[in-house]
Amino acid sequence: MKKIGILLSGRGSNFAAIARNVANGQIPDACIAVVISNRPDAGGIAIAKELGLNARVIPSKGVAREVHDRAVVAALQEHKVDLICLAGYMRLLSPWLVQQFPQRILNIHPSLLPAFPGLEAQQQAFAYGVKVSGCTVHFVDEELDHGAILVQKAVTVLDTDDEHTLAARILEQEHIAYSEAIRMVLEGKYEVVGRRLVRTVTAKEV
Ligand code: GRF
């Protein structure tokens, strides 16, 4: 049974979708070992409590990044997590934290990276006038929104869209993409070649 740790700061819809897919077997042989928020008022923490999961608030306000990250790592280690999923975690991770879990931290970003990294990616894409946007699940490395890509889903921008309707359709795809990526990582049938994640198959599957 693989243990997933979730880090979040907000409403937690991606976390909720992951929890649903763990419960219904779409992410097999896994459990959510702990949900950690840096904000006490995060909706995701309330959802975690409703689901009866281990929910921890480790406040970051006014705390030095390294000190906060050490507390987060201690909580993740205490729960022996195999995989960490950032799900709307509005903090930059220190290089030290990233190094504790090499290729074991995933993030979801609401654009087709490398386009529109950073905050408000959906609005950035909409204002730029792209005809296609989407979402990306990627490994976390020491640069923002940068690590090797696991899954991307494209979303067509409609003439009738505004930034909110576009963001809502991207979010639907996020909820699908994140679970696909988690399943892939937990199955372990891939290798990372440079930046490229390539699926590997056993002779039996060919
Ligand atoms: C999502 O758009 C995700 O791509 C971004 O932060 C948002 C989190 O939303 N990293 P939610 O808290 O999962 O609903």
mmCIF file of C-alpha atoms and ligand atoms in Angstrom:
data_model
loop_
_atom_site.group_PDB
_atom_site.id
_atom_site.type_symbol
_atom_site.label_atom_id
_atom_site.label_comp_id
_atom_site.label_asym_id
_atom_site.label_seq_id
_atom_site.Cartn_x
_atom_site.Cartn_y
_atom_site.Cartn_z
ATOM 1 C CA MET A 1 0.000 0.000 0.000
ATOM 2 C CA LYS A 2 1.636 3.263 -1.149
ATOM 3 C CA LYS A 3 1.228 6.301 1.051
ATOM 4 C CA ILE A 4 0.389 9.665 -0.435
ATOM 5 C CA GLY A 5 0.982 12.969 1.358
ATOM 6 C CA ILE A 6 -0.949 16.022 0.178
ATOM 7 C CA LEU A 7 0.227 19.620 0.601
ATOM 8 C CA LEU A 8 -2.366 22.324 -0.010
ATOM 9 C CA SER A 9 -3.264 25.901 0.860
ATOM 10 C CA GLY A 10 -6.782 26.425 -0.457
ATOM 11 C CA ARG A 11 -10.129 24.951 -1.488
ATOM 12 C CA GLY A 12 -8.703 21.485 -2.177
ATOM 13 C CA SER A 13 -10.709 20.341 -5.202
ATOM 14 C CA ASN A 14 -7.713 18.492 -6.671
ATOM 15 C CA PHE A 15 -7.119 16.786 -3.345
ATOM 16 C CA ALA A 16 -10.818 15.837 -3.155
ATOM 17 C CA ALA A 17 -10.630 14.300 -6.660
ATOM 18 C CA ILE A 18 -7.534 12.302 -5.664
ATOM 19 C CA ALA A 19 -9.266 11.118 -2.485
ATOM 20 C CA ARG A 20 -12.304 10.014 -4.542
ATOM 21 C CA ASN A 21 -10.124 8.053 -6.930
ATOM 22 C CA VAL A 22 -8.203 6.400 -4.110
ATOM 23 C CA ALA A 23 -11.534 5.373 -2.563
ATOM 24 C CA ASN A 24 -13.025 4.049 -5.814
ATOM 25 C CA GLY A 25 -9.926 2.100 -6.819
ATOM 26 C CA GLN A 26 -8.897 4.229 -9.805
ATOM 27 C CA ILE A 27 -5.687 4.841 -7.888
ATOM 28 C CA PRO A 28 -5.147 1.283 -6.659
ATOM 29 C CA ASP A 29 -3.117 0.095 -3.646
ATOM 30 C CA ALA A 30 -2.751 3.591 -2.233
ATOM 31 C CA CYS A 31 -3.963 5.627 0.695
ATOM 32 C CA ILE A 32 -3.758 9.274 1.677
ATOM 33 C CA ALA A 33 -1.568 9.174 4.774
ATOM 34 C CA VAL A 34 -1.661 12.870 5.644
ATOM 35 C CA VAL A 35 -3.014 16.193 4.370
ATOM 36 C CA ILE A 36 -0.956 19.217 5.364
ATOM 37 C CA SER A 37 -1.949 22.857 4.924
ATOM 38 C CA ASN A 38 0.136 25.926 5.631
ATOM 39 C CA ARG A 39 -3.110 27.873 6.109
ATOM 40 C CA PRO A 40 -5.538 27.117 8.936
ATOM 41 C CA ASP A 41 -8.540 28.306 6.885
ATOM 42 C CA ALA A 42 -7.891 26.078 3.842
ATOM 43 C CA GLY A 43 -11.071 24.430 2.560
ATOM 44 C CA GLY A 44 -8.991 21.340 1.814
ATOM 45 C CA ILE A 45 -8.305 20.804 5.509
ATOM 46 C CA ALA A 46 -12.031 20.824 6.265
ATOM 47 C CA ILE A 47 -12.559 18.232 3.494
ATOM 48 C CA ALA A 48 -9.742 16.062 4.895
ATOM 49 C CA LYS A 49 -11.343 16.116 8.341
ATOM 50 C CA GLU A 50 -14.765 15.240 6.888
ATOM 51 C CA LEU A 51 -13.165 12.274 5.147
ATOM 52 C CA GLY A 52 -11.569 11.166 8.406
ATOM 53 C CA LEU A 53 -8.020 11.615 7.092
ATOM 54 C CA ASN A 54 -5.029 12.830 9.088
ATOM 55 C CA ALA A 55 -5.208 16.613 8.668
ATOM 56 C CA ARG A 56 -2.384 18.831 9.855
ATOM 57 C CA VAL A 57 -2.022 22.599 9.796
ATOM 58 C CA ILE A 58 1.583 23.778 9.862
ATOM 59 C CA PRO A 59 1.256 27.563 9.688
ATOM 60 C CA SER A 60 3.804 29.342 7.520
ATOM 61 C CA LYS A 61 2.920 32.937 8.275
ATOM 62 C CA GLY A 62 5.914 34.723 9.762
ATOM 63 C CA VAL A 63 8.008 31.529 9.793
ATOM 64 C CA ALA A 64 11.328 31.267 7.903
ATOM 65 C CA ARG A 65 11.020 28.982 4.862
ATOM 66 C CA GLU A 66 13.644 26.473 6.056
ATOM 67 C CA VAL A 67 12.060 26.225 9.504
ATOM 68 C CA HIS A 68 8.603 25.681 8.031
ATOM 69 C CA ASP A 69 9.875 23.160 5.493
ATOM 70 C CA ARG A 70 11.622 21.186 8.245
ATOM 71 C CA ALA A 71 8.337 20.863 10.122
ATOM 72 C CA VAL A 72 6.580 19.768 6.912
ATOM 73 C CA VAL A 73 9.245 17.161 6.139
ATOM 74 C CA ALA A 74 9.040 15.832 9.711
ATOM 75 C CA ALA A 75 5.266 15.375 9.326
ATOM 76 C CA LEU A 76 5.664 13.664 5.938
ATOM 77 C CA GLN A 77 8.332 11.329 7.336
ATOM 78 C CA GLU A 78 6.271 10.585 10.411
ATOM 79 C CA HIS A 79 3.552 9.306 8.073
ATOM 80 C CA LYS A 80 6.121 7.459 5.915
ATOM 81 C CA VAL A 81 4.841 8.927 2.655
ATOM 82 C CA ASP A 82 6.005 7.438 -0.653
ATOM 83 C CA LEU A 83 4.680 10.250 -2.838
ATOM 84 C CA ILE A 84 3.909 13.914 -2.180
ATOM 85 C CA CYS A 85 1.255 15.735 -4.203
ATOM 86 C CA LEU A 86 1.170 19.518 -4.203
ATOM 87 C CA ALA A 87 -2.476 20.420 -4.712
ATOM 88 C CA GLY A 88 -2.745 24.180 -4.745
ATOM 89 C CA TYR A 89 0.148 24.589 -2.299
ATOM 90 C CA MET A 90 0.927 28.277 -2.482
ATOM 91 C CA ARG A 91 4.487 28.065 -1.174
ATOM 92 C CA LEU A 92 7.808 27.749 -2.921
ATOM 93 C CA LEU A 93 9.604 24.663 -1.639
ATOM 94 C CA SER A 94 13.161 25.132 -0.405
ATOM 95 C CA PRO A 95 15.805 23.218 -2.406
ATOM 96 C CA TRP A 96 16.452 21.238 0.781
ATOM 97 C CA LEU A 97 12.858 19.970 0.900
ATOM 98 C CA VAL A 98 12.953 19.004 -2.789
ATOM 99 C CA GLN A 99 16.203 17.090 -2.206
ATOM 100 C CA GLN A 100 14.615 15.024 0.570
ATOM 101 C CA PHE A 101 12.221 13.405 -1.940
ATOM 102 C CA PRO A 102 13.931 13.101 -5.346
ATOM 103 C CA GLN A 103 11.312 12.476 -8.073
ATOM 104 C CA ARG A 104 8.761 11.876 -5.371
ATOM 105 C CA ILE A 105 6.970 15.243 -5.449
ATOM 106 C CA LEU A 106 4.294 16.074 -8.025
ATOM 107 C CA ASN A 107 2.611 19.367 -8.810
ATOM 108 C CA ILE A 108 -0.332 20.350 -10.963
ATOM 109 C CA HIS A 109 -0.303 23.601 -12.878
ATOM 110 C CA PRO A 110 -3.265 25.083 -14.801
ATOM 111 C CA SER A 111 -1.524 25.696 -18.132
ATOM 112 C CA LEU A 112 0.341 23.754 -20.771
ATOM 113 C CA LEU A 113 3.869 24.253 -19.427
ATOM 114 C CA PRO A 114 6.301 25.735 -20.248
ATOM 115 C CA ALA A 115 3.718 28.382 -21.207
ATOM 116 C CA PHE A 116 2.423 30.577 -18.403
ATOM 117 C CA PRO A 117 4.242 29.422 -15.265
ATOM 118 C CA GLY A 118 3.566 31.201 -11.980
ATOM 119 C CA LEU A 119 0.387 32.645 -10.568
ATOM 120 C CA GLU A 120 -2.988 32.983 -12.340
ATOM 121 C CA ALA A 121 -1.922 30.868 -15.281
ATOM 122 C CA GLN A 122 -5.459 30.581 -16.675
ATOM 123 C CA GLN A 123 -5.866 34.355 -16.732
ATOM 124 C CA GLN A 124 -2.410 34.779 -18.269
ATOM 125 C CA ALA A 125 -3.318 32.329 -21.054
ATOM 126 C CA PHE A 126 -6.724 33.904 -21.646
ATOM 127 C CA ALA A 127 -5.295 37.433 -21.807
ATOM 128 C CA TYR A 128 -2.540 36.280 -24.176
ATOM 129 C CA GLY A 129 -5.200 35.029 -26.559
ATOM 130 C CA VAL A 130 -4.113 31.400 -26.888
ATOM 131 C CA LYS A 131 -6.587 29.086 -28.631
ATOM 132 C CA VAL A 132 -5.590 26.049 -26.604
ATOM 133 C CA SER A 133 -4.581 25.863 -22.971
ATOM 134 C CA GLY A 134 -4.868 23.112 -20.379
ATOM 135 C CA CYS A 135 -3.062 21.644 -17.413
ATOM 136 C CA THR A 136 0.212 19.906 -16.611
ATOM 137 C CA VAL A 137 1.219 17.430 -13.924
ATOM 138 C CA HIS A 138 4.974 17.455 -13.441
ATOM 139 C CA PHE A 139 7.702 16.387 -11.056
ATOM 140 C CA VAL A 140 8.844 19.163 -8.765
ATOM 141 C CA ASP A 141 12.449 20.227 -9.035
ATOM 142 C CA GLU A 142 14.187 23.271 -7.640
ATOM 143 C CA GLU A 143 12.767 25.652 -10.251
ATOM 144 C CA LEU A 144 9.206 26.917 -10.290
ATOM 145 C CA ASP A 145 6.740 24.907 -12.467
ATOM 146 C CA HIS A 146 9.691 23.249 -14.179
ATOM 147 C CA GLY A 147 10.288 19.509 -13.588
ATOM 148 C CA ALA A 148 9.740 16.621 -16.038
ATOM 149 C CA ILE A 149 6.185 16.370 -17.351
ATOM 150 C CA LEU A 150 3.998 13.356 -16.539
ATOM 151 C CA VAL A 151 0.599 14.245 -18.009
ATOM 152 C CA GLN A 152 -0.880 17.155 -19.955
ATOM 153 C CA LYS A 153 -4.496 17.725 -20.981
ATOM 154 C CA ALA A 154 -5.433 20.286 -23.604
ATOM 155 C CA VAL A 155 -8.507 22.501 -23.343
ATOM 156 C CA THR A 156 -9.789 24.518 -26.307
ATOM 157 C CA VAL A 157 -10.421 28.200 -25.631
ATOM 158 C CA LEU A 158 -13.875 29.116 -26.947
ATOM 159 C CA ASP A 159 -14.869 32.510 -28.361
ATOM 160 C CA THR A 160 -17.566 32.621 -25.705
ATOM 161 C CA ASP A 161 -15.121 31.996 -22.833
ATOM 162 C CA ASP A 162 -14.098 34.398 -20.150
ATOM 163 C CA GLU A 163 -11.224 33.624 -17.806
ATOM 164 C CA HIS A 164 -13.585 31.988 -15.304
ATOM 165 C CA THR A 165 -15.291 29.601 -17.727
ATOM 166 C CA LEU A 166 -11.900 28.655 -19.154
ATOM 167 C CA ALA A 167 -10.475 28.044 -15.659
ATOM 168 C CA ALA A 168 -13.489 25.874 -14.791
ATOM 169 C CA ARG A 169 -12.986 23.612 -17.847
ATOM 170 C CA ILE A 170 -9.264 23.385 -17.121
ATOM 171 C CA LEU A 171 -10.075 22.385 -13.527
ATOM 172 C CA GLU A 172 -12.236 19.488 -14.766
ATOM 173 C CA GLN A 173 -9.232 18.201 -16.689
ATOM 174 C CA GLU A 174 -6.940 18.752 -13.691
ATOM 175 C CA HIS A 175 -9.087 16.384 -11.668
ATOM 176 C CA ILE A 176 -8.585 13.668 -14.306
ATOM 177 C CA ALA A 177 -4.914 14.380 -15.060
ATOM 178 C CA TYR A 178 -3.655 14.294 -11.474
ATOM 179 C CA SER A 179 -4.989 10.820 -10.765
ATOM 180 C CA GLU A 180 -3.566 9.517 -14.056
ATOM 181 C CA ALA A 181 -0.147 10.861 -13.120
ATOM 182 C CA ILE A 182 -0.279 9.438 -9.598
ATOM 183 C CA ARG A 183 -1.246 6.020 -10.914
ATOM 184 C CA MET A 184 1.646 6.149 -13.382
ATOM 185 C CA VAL A 185 4.196 7.090 -10.716
ATOM 186 C CA LEU A 186 2.970 4.500 -8.240
ATOM 187 C CA GLU A 187 3.048 1.776 -10.910
ATOM 188 C CA GLY A 188 6.626 2.836 -11.634
ATOM 189 C CA LYS A 189 6.539 1.773 -15.291
ATOM 190 C CA TYR A 190 8.408 4.746 -16.660
ATOM 191 C CA GLU A 191 11.857 6.202 -16.871
ATOM 192 C CA VAL A 192 12.959 9.807 -17.088
ATOM 193 C CA VAL A 193 15.306 10.417 -20.010
ATOM 194 C CA GLY A 194 16.564 13.976 -19.827
ATOM 195 C CA ARG A 195 13.332 15.873 -19.385
ATOM 196 C CA ARG A 196 11.275 13.213 -21.132
ATOM 197 C CA LEU A 197 9.189 10.776 -19.190
ATOM 198 C CA VAL A 198 8.924 7.589 -21.206
ATOM 199 C CA ARG A 199 6.616 4.725 -20.325
ATOM 200 C CA THR A 200 8.265 1.324 -20.085
ATOM 201 C CA VAL A 201 6.387 -1.900 -20.773
ATOM 202 C CA THR A 202 7.205 -5.437 -19.771
ATOM 203 C CA ALA A 203 7.510 -8.167 -22.435
ATOM 204 C CA LYS A 204 4.126 -9.541 -21.304
ATOM 205 C CA GLU A 205 2.382 -6.261 -22.089
ATOM 206 C CA VAL A 206 3.759 -5.841 -25.609
HETATM 207 C C1 GRF B 1 -5.409 24.522 -9.278
HETATM 208 O O1 GRF B 1 -5.799 25.315 -10.354
HETATM 209 C C2 GRF B 1 -4.010 23.988 -9.485
HETATM 210 O O2 GRF B 1 -3.713 23.752 -10.828
HETATM 211 C C3 GRF B 1 -3.155 25.102 -8.952
HETATM 212 O O3 GRF B 1 -3.849 25.586 -7.826
HETATM 213 C C4 GRF B 1 -5.249 25.323 -8.000
HETATM 214 C C5 GRF B 1 -5.706 24.558 -6.787
HETATM 215 O O4 GRF B 1 -7.095 24.353 -6.795
HETATM 216 N N1 GRF B 1 -1.814 24.637 -8.652
HETATM 217 P P1 GRF B 1 -7.738 23.343 -5.751
HETATM 218 O O5 GRF B 1 -7.362 23.880 -4.356
HETATM 219 O O6 GRF B 1 -7.182 21.994 -5.981
HETATM 220 O O7 GRF B 1 -9.205 23.414 -5.975
#
